[in-house]
mmCIF file with all atom_site columns, C-alpha atoms in Angstrom:
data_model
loop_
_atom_site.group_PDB
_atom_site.id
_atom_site.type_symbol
_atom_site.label_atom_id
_atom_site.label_alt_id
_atom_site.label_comp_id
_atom_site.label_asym_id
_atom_site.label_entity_id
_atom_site.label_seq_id
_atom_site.pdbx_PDB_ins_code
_atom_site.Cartn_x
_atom_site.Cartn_y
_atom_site.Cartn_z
_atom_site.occupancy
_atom_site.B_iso_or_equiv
_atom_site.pdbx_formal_charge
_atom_site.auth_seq_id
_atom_site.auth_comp_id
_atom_site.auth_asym_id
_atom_site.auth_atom_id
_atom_site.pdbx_PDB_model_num
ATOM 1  C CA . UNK A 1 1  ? -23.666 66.488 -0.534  1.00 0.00 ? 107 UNK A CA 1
ATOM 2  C CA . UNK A 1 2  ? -21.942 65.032 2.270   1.00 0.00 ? 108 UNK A CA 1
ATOM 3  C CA . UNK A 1 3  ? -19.169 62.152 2.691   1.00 0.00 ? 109 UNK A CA 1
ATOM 4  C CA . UNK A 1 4  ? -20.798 59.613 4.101   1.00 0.00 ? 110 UNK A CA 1
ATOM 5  C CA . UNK A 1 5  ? -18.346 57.474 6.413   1.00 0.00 ? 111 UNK A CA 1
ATOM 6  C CA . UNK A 1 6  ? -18.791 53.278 6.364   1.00 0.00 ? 112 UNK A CA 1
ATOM 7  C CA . UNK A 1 7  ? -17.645 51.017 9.320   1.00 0.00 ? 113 UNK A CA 1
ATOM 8  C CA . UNK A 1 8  ? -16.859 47.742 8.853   1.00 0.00 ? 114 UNK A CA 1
ATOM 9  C CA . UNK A 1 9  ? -16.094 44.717 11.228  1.00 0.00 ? 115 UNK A CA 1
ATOM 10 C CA . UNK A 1 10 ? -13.087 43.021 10.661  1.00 0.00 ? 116 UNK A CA 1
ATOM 11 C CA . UNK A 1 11 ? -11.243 40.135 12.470  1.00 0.00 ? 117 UNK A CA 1
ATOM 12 C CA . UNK A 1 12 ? -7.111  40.407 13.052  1.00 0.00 ? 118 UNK A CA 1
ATOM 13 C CA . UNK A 1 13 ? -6.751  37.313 9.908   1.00 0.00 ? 119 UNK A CA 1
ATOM 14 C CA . UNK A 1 14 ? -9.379  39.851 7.816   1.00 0.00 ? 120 UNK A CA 1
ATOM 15 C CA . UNK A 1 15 ? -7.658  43.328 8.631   1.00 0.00 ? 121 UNK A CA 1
ATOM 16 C CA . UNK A 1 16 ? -4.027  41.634 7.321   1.00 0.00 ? 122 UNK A CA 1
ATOM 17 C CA . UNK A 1 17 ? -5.790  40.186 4.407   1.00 0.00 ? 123 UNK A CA 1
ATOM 18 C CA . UNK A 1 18 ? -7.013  43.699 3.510   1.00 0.00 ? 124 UNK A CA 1
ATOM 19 C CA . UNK A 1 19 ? -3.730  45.184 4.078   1.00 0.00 ? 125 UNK A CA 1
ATOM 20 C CA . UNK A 1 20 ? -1.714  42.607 2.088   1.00 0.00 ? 126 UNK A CA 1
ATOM 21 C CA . UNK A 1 21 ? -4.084  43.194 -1.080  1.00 0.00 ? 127 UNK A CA 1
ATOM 22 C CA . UNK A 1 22 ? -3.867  46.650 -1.157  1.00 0.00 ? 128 UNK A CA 1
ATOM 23 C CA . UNK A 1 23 ? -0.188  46.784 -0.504  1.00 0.00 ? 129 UNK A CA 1
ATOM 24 C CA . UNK A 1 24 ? 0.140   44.724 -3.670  1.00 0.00 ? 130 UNK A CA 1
ATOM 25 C CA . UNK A 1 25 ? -1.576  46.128 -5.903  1.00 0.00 ? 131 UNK A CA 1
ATOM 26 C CA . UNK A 1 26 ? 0.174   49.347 -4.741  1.00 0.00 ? 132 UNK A CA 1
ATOM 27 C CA . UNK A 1 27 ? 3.657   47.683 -6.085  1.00 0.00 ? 133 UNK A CA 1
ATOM 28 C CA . UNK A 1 28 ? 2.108   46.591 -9.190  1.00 0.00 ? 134 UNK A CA 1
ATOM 29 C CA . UNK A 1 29 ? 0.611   49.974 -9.756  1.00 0.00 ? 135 UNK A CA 1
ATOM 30 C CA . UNK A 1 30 ? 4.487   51.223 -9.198  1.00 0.00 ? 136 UNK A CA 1
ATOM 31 C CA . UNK A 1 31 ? 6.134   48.673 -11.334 1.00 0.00 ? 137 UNK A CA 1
ATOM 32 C CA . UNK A 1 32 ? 3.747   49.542 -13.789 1.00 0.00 ? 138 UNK A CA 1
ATOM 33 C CA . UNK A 1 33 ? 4.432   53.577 -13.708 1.00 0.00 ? 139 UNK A CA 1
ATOM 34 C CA . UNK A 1 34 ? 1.475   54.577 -12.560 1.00 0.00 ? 140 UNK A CA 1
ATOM 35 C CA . UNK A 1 35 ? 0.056   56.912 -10.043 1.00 0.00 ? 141 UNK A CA 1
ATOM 36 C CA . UNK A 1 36 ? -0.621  55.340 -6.440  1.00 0.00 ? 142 UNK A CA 1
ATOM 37 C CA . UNK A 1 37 ? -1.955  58.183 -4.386  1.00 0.00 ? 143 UNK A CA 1
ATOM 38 C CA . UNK A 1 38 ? -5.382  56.587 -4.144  1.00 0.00 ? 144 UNK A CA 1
ATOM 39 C CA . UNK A 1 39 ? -4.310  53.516 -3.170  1.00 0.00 ? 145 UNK A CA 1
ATOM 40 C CA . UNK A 1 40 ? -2.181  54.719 -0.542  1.00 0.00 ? 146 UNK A CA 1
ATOM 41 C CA . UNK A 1 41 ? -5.394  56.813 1.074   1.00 0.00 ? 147 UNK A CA 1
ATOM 42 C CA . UNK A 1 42 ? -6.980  53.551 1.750   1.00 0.00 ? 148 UNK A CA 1
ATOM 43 C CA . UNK A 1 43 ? -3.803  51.570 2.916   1.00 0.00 ? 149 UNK A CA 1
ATOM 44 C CA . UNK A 1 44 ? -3.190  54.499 5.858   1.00 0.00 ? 150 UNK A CA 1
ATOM 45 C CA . UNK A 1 45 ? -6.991  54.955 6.509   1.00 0.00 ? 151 UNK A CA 1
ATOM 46 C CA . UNK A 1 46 ? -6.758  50.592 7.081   1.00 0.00 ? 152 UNK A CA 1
ATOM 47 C CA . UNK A 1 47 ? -3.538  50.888 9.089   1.00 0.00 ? 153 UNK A CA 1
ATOM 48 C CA . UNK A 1 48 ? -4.645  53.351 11.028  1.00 0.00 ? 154 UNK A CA 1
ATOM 49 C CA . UNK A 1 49 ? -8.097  52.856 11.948  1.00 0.00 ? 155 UNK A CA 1
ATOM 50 C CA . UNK A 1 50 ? -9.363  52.713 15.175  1.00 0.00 ? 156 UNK A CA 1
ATOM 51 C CA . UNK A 1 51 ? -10.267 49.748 17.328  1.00 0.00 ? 157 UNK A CA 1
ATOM 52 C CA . UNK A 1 52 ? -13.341 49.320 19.044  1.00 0.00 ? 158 UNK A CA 1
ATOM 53 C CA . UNK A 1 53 ? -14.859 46.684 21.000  1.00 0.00 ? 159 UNK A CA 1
ATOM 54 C CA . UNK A 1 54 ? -18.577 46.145 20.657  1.00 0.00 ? 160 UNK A CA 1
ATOM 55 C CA . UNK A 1 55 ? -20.850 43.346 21.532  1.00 0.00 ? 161 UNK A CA 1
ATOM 56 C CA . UNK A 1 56 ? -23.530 41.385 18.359  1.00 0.00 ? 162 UNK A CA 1
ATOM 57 C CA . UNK A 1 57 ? -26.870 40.794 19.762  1.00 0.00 ? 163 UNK A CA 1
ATOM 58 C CA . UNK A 1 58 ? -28.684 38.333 17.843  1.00 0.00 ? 164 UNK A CA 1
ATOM 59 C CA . UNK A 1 59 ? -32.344 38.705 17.395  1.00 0.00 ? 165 UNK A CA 1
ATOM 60 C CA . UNK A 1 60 ? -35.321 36.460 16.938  1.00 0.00 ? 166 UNK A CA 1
ATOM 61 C CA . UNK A 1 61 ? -36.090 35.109 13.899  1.00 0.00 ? 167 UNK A CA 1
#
């Protein structure tokens, strides 16, 4: 089966919200002893993605 790969829009306000939330729950995870490997996948994937500019296009209805 293969990965399938999701794109989201996010504004600058969204993107920092996103990082902020997964940054703490990456310090509770450590004060709490546990593992954070997953976690930190997603927080560098976030930081490091890509931007793109790209028009919306309403349409009728």
């Amino acid at each position: 089966m293969r990965n399938r790969k999701y794109y989201i829009a996010l504004d600058e306000n969204e993107w920092r919200i996103i990082i902020n939330s997964l940054n703490e729950l990456r310090n509770k995870l450590l004060a709490d002893g546990r593992y954070t490997d997953a976690v930190d996948d997603v927080l560098l994937k976030v930081i490091d993605a890509p931007i793109r500019k790209f028009k919306i296009r309403k349409t009728g209805g």
